[in-house]
Coordinates of C-alpha atoms in Angstrom, one line a residue:
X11 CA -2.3 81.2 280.8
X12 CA -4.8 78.5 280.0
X13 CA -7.7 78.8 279.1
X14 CA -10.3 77.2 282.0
X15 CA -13.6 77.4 284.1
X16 CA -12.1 79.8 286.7
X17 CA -10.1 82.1 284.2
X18 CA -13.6 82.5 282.2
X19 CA -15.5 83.2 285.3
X20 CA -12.5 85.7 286.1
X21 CA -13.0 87.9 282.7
X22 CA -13.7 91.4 283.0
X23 CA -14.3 94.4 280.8
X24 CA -10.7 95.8 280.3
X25 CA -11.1 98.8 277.3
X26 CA -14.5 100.2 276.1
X27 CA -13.9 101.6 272.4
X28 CA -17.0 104.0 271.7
X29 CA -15.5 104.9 268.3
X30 CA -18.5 104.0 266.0
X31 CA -22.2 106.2 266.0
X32 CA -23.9 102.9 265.0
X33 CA -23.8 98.9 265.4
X34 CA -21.0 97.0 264.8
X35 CA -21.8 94.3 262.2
X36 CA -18.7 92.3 262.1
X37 CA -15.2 92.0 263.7
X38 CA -12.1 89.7 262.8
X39 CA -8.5 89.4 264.4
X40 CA -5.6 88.5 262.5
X41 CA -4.1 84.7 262.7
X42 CA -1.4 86.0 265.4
X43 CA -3.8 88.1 267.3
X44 CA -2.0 91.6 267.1
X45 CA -5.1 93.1 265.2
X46 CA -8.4 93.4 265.7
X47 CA -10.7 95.1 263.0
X48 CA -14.6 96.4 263.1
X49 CA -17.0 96.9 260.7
X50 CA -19.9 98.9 260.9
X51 CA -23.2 100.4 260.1
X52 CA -21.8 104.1 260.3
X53 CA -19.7 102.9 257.4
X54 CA -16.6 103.0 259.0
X55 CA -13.8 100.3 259.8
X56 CA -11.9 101.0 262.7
X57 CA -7.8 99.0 263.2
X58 CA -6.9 98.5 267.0
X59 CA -4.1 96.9 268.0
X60 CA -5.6 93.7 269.9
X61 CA -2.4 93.3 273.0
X62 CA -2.9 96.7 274.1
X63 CA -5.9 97.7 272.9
X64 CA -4.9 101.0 271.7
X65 CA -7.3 102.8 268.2
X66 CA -4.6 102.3 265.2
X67 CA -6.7 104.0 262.2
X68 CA -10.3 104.1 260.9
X69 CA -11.3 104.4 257.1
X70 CA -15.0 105.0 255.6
X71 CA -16.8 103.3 252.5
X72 CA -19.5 105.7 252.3
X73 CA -20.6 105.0 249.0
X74 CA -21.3 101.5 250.0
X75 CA -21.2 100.9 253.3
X76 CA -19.1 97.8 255.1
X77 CA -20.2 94.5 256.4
X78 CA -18.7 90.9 256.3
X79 CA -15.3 92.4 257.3
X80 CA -12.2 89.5 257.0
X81 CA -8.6 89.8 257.3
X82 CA -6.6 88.1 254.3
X83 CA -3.0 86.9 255.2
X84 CA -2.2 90.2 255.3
X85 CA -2.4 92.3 258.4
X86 CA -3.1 95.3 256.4
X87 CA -5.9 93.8 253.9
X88 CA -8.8 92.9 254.0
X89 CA -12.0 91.5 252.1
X90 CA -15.5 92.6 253.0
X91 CA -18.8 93.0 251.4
X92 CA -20.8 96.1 250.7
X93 CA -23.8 96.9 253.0
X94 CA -25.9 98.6 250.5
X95 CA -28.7 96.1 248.7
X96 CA -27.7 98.0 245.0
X97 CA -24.1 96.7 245.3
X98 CA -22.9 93.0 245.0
X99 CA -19.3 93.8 244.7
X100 CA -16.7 91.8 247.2
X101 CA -13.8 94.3 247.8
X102 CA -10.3 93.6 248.5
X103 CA -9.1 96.5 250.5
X104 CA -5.9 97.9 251.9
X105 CA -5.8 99.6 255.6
X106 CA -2.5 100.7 254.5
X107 CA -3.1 102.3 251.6
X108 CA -6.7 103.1 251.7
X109 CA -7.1 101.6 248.3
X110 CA -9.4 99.1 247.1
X111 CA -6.9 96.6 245.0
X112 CA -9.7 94.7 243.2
X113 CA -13.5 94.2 242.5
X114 CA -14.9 90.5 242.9
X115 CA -18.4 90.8 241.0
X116 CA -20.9 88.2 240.0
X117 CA -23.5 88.0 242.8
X118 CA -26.9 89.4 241.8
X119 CA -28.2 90.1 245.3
X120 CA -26.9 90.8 248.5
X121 CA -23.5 88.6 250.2
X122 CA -25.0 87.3 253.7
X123 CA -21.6 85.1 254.2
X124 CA -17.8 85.2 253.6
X125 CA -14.7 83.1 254.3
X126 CA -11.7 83.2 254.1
X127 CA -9.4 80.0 253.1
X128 CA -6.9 79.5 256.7
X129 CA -3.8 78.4 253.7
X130 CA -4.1 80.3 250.9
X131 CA -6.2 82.9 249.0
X132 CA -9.3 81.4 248.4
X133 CA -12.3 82.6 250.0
X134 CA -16.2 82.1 249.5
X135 CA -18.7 84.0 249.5
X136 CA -22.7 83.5 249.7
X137 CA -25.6 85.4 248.8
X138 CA -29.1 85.8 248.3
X139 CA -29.1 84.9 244.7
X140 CA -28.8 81.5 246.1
X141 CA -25.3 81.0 244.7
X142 CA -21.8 80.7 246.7
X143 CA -18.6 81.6 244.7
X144 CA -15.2 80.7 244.9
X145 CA -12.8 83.4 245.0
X146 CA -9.0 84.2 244.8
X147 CA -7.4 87.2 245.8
X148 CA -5.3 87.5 243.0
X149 CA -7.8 87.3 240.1
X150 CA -11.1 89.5 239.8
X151 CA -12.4 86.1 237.8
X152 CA -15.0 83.9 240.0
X153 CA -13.1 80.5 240.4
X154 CA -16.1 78.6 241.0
X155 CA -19.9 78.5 240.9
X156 CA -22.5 76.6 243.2
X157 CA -26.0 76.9 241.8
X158 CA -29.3 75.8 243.9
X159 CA -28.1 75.3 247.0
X160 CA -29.3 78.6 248.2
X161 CA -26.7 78.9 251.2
X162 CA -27.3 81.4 253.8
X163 CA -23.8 80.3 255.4
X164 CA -20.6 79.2 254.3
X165 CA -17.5 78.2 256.0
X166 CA -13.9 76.5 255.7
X167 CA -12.3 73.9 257.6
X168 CA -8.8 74.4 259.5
X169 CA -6.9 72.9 257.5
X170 CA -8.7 74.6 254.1
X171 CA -9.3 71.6 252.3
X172 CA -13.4 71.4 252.8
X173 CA -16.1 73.7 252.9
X174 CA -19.4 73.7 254.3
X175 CA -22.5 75.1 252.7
X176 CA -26.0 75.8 254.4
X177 CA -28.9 75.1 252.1
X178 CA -32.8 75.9 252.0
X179 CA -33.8 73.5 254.0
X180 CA -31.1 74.4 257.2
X181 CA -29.1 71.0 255.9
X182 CA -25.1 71.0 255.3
X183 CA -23.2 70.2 251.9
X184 CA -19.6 69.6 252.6
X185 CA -17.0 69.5 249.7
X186 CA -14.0 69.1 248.3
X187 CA -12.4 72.5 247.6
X188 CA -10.1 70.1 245.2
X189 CA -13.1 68.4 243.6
X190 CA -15.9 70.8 244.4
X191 CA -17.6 70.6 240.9
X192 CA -18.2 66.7 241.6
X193 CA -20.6 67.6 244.6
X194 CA -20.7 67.3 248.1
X195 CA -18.9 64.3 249.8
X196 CA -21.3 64.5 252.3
X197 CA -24.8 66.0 252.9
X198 CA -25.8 66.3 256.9
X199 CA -29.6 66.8 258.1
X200 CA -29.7 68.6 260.9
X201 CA -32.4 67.6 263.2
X202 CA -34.3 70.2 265.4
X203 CA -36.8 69.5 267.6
X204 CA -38.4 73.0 267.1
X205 CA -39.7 73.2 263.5
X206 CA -37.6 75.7 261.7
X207 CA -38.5 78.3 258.7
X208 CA -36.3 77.7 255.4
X209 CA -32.9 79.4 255.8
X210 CA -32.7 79.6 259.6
X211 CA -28.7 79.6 259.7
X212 CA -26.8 82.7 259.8
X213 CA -23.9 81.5 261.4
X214 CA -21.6 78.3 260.9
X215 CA -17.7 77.8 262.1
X216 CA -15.9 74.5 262.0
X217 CA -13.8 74.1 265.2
X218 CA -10.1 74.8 265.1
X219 CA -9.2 71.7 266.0
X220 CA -11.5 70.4 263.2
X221 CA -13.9 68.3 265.6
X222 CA -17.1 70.2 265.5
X223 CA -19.5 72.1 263.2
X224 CA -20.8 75.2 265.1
X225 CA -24.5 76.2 263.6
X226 CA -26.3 79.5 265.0
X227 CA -29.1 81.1 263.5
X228 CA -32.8 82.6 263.9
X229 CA -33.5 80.4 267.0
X230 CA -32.4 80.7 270.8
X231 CA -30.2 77.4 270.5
X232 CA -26.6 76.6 269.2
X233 CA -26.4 72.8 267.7
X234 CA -23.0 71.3 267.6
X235 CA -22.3 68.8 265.1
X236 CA -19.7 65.9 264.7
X237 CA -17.6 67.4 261.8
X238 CA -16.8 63.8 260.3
X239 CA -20.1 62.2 260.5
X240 CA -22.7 65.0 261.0
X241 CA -24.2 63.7 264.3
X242 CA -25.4 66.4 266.4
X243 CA -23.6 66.0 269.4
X244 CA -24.9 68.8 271.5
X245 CA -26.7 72.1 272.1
X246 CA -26.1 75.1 273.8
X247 CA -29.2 77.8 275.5
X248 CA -30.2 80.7 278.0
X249 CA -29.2 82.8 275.4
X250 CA -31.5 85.1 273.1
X251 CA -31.1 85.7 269.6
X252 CA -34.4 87.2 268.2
X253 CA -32.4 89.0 265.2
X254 CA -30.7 86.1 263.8
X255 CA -27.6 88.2 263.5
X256 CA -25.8 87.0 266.9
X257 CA -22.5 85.3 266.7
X258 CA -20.8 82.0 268.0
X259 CA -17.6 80.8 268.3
X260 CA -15.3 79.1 269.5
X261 CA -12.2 79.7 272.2
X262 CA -8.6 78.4 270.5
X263 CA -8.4 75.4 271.9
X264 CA -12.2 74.3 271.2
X265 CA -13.0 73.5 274.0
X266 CA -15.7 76.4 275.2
X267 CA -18.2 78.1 273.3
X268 CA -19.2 82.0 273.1
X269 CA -22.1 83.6 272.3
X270 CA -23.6 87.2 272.8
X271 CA -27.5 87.8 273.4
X272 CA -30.3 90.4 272.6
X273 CA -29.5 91.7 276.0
X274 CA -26.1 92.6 276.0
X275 CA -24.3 89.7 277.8
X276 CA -22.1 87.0 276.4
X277 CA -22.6 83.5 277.4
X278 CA -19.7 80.7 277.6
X279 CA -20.2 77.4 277.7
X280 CA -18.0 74.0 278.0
X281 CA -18.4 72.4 274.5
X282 CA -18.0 68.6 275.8
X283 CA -20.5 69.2 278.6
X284 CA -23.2 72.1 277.4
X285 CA -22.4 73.2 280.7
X286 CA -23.0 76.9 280.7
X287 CA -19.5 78.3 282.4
X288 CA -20.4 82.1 282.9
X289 CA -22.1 85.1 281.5
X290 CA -20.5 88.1 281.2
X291 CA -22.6 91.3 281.2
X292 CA -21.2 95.0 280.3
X293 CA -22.9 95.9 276.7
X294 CA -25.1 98.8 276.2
X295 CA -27.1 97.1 273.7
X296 CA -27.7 93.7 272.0
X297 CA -24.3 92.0 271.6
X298 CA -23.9 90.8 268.3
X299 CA -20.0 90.2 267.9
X300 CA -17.5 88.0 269.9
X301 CA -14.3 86.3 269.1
X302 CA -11.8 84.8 271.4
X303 CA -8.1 86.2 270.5
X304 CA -6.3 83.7 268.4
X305 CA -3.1 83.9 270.4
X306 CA -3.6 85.5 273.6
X307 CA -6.0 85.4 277.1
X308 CA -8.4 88.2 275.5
X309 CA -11.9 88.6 273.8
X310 CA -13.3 91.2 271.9
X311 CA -17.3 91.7 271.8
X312 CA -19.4 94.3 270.1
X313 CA -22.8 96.0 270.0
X314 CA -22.1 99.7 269.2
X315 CA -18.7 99.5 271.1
X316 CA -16.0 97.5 271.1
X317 CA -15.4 95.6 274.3
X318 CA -11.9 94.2 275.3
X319 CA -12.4 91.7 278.1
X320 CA -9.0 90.2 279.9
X321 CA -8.9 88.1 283.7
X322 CA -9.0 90.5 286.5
X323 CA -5.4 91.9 287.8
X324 CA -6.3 89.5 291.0
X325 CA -6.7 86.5 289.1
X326 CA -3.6 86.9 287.1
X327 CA -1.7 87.3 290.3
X328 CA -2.5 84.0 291.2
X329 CA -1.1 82.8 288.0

């Protein structure tokens, strides 16, 4: 089924999970979109499987809470940050197992970003120590260091061969991973026409067909950027993001944007046009979470619960 104007406007709330006593703070599928896994601020992580939406499993990290949550290449790991503001430590976890395999330290303050690589094990982190580090899963050793940008965002590109970097000023550093220690390539100045306070970006995602820079953050508007030269290209609004916290993405095929809203709903929009598509409403509470299913006609969203939303059984009749 493709993905288009009248299958958006045709999603409805399929499963309700109301496994966690607390927000969710982050959610991620796995590249083939059987899996779907929560973090929260209950300190739990909860496994569903993401084509039938059935509970698989859910683990606790008591001692440090959970937040940043990413699947590795492995559909039972992951790597996530710690929630509490004592603790620094990445972890690389096992779902199977329940066992952490190995301790990243090195950040002095708290991780507000993670990636992982789409091609390998790299990942990169950022935190409030105004540093973002280069990781690999297989090594506990820090395989890189960027000083002074202070990047409240960081992000890969599809193919894994660039990264993006937020700095102070709500600018973007793109580099090399193969020649990150000579500097960014390319340094883009986002222009807003709303003056905005130093580290405004919580959010960034490069599009997966490697077009577009999505940037969200503590303002009500999304910017879209030309991933090659920088150039905004377009903005998206109506939604309301008071927090900061509230996620954007894009659908597979990059050609709508999704974002949730301090009141519970999630908003869609076309990403050539700005067009706003629908609005899905359903949440209990500010709806912080949303991701498209890599694979398949679904999305997940989250405040407290987990939302599934599929077309309605009429609209897929007509398909």
């Amino acid at each position: 089924m493709r993905i288009t104007n009248e299958a958006i406007r045709a999603m409805a709330m399929g499963r309700v999970m109301q496994d966690n006593t607390q927000r969710i703070n982050s959610l991620d599928f796995t590249r083939d979109g059987e899996l779907v896994v929560t973090a929260s601020d209950d300190e739990s992580v909860h496994l569903y499987n993401a084509n039938t939406g059935m509970f698989k499993k859910n683990l606790y990290s008591k001692k440090y809470g959970i937040d940043l949550i990413r699947f590795t290449h492995h559909a039972n790991a992951v790597v996530c940050a710690s929630k509490n503001d004592w603790d620094q430590t990445l972890r690389y976890w096992s779902l199977h197992d329940n066992a952490y395999l190995r301790y990243f330290r090195g950040h002095r303050d708290r991780v507000v970003s993670l990636a992982m690589s789409p091609n390998d094990d790299t990942f990169i982190s950022a935190a409030l120590d105004n540093t973002a580090r280069l990781w690999d899963l297989r090594t506990n050793v820090c395989q890189g260091l960027l000083r002074t940008l202070c990047p409240s965002c960081v992000s890969f590109d599809p193919q894994g061969l660039v990264f993006a970097a937020t700095t102070v000023d709500n600018n973007i550093k793109l580099f090399d991973v193969r020649s990150y220690d000579q500097g960014p390539f390319l340094t883009v100045v986002v222009e807003s026409a709303v003056p905005m306070k130093p580290n405004s970006w919580t959010g960034m995602k490069f599009s997966p067909d490697n077009k577009y820079i999505l940037l969200s953050g503590k303002c009500d508007t999304i910017f879209l950027l030309d991933a090659f030269s920088g150039e905004k290209v377009g903005q998206f609004a109506g939604h309301r993001n008071s927090a900061g916290d509230i996620e954007a993405s894009f659908t597979p095929d990059a050609q709508y944007v999704l974002s949730g809203s301090d009141d519970g709903s999630i908003h869609v929009w076309h990403t050539a046009t700005g067009d706003r598509v629908a609005q899905w409403t359903g949440h209990a509470g500010p709806c912080r979470c949303v991701q498209w299913n890599p694979t398949r006609m679904m999305v997940a969203s989250a405040c407290q619960n987990l939302v599934f939303w599929k077309p309605t059984v009429e609209f897929q009749a007509t398909q």
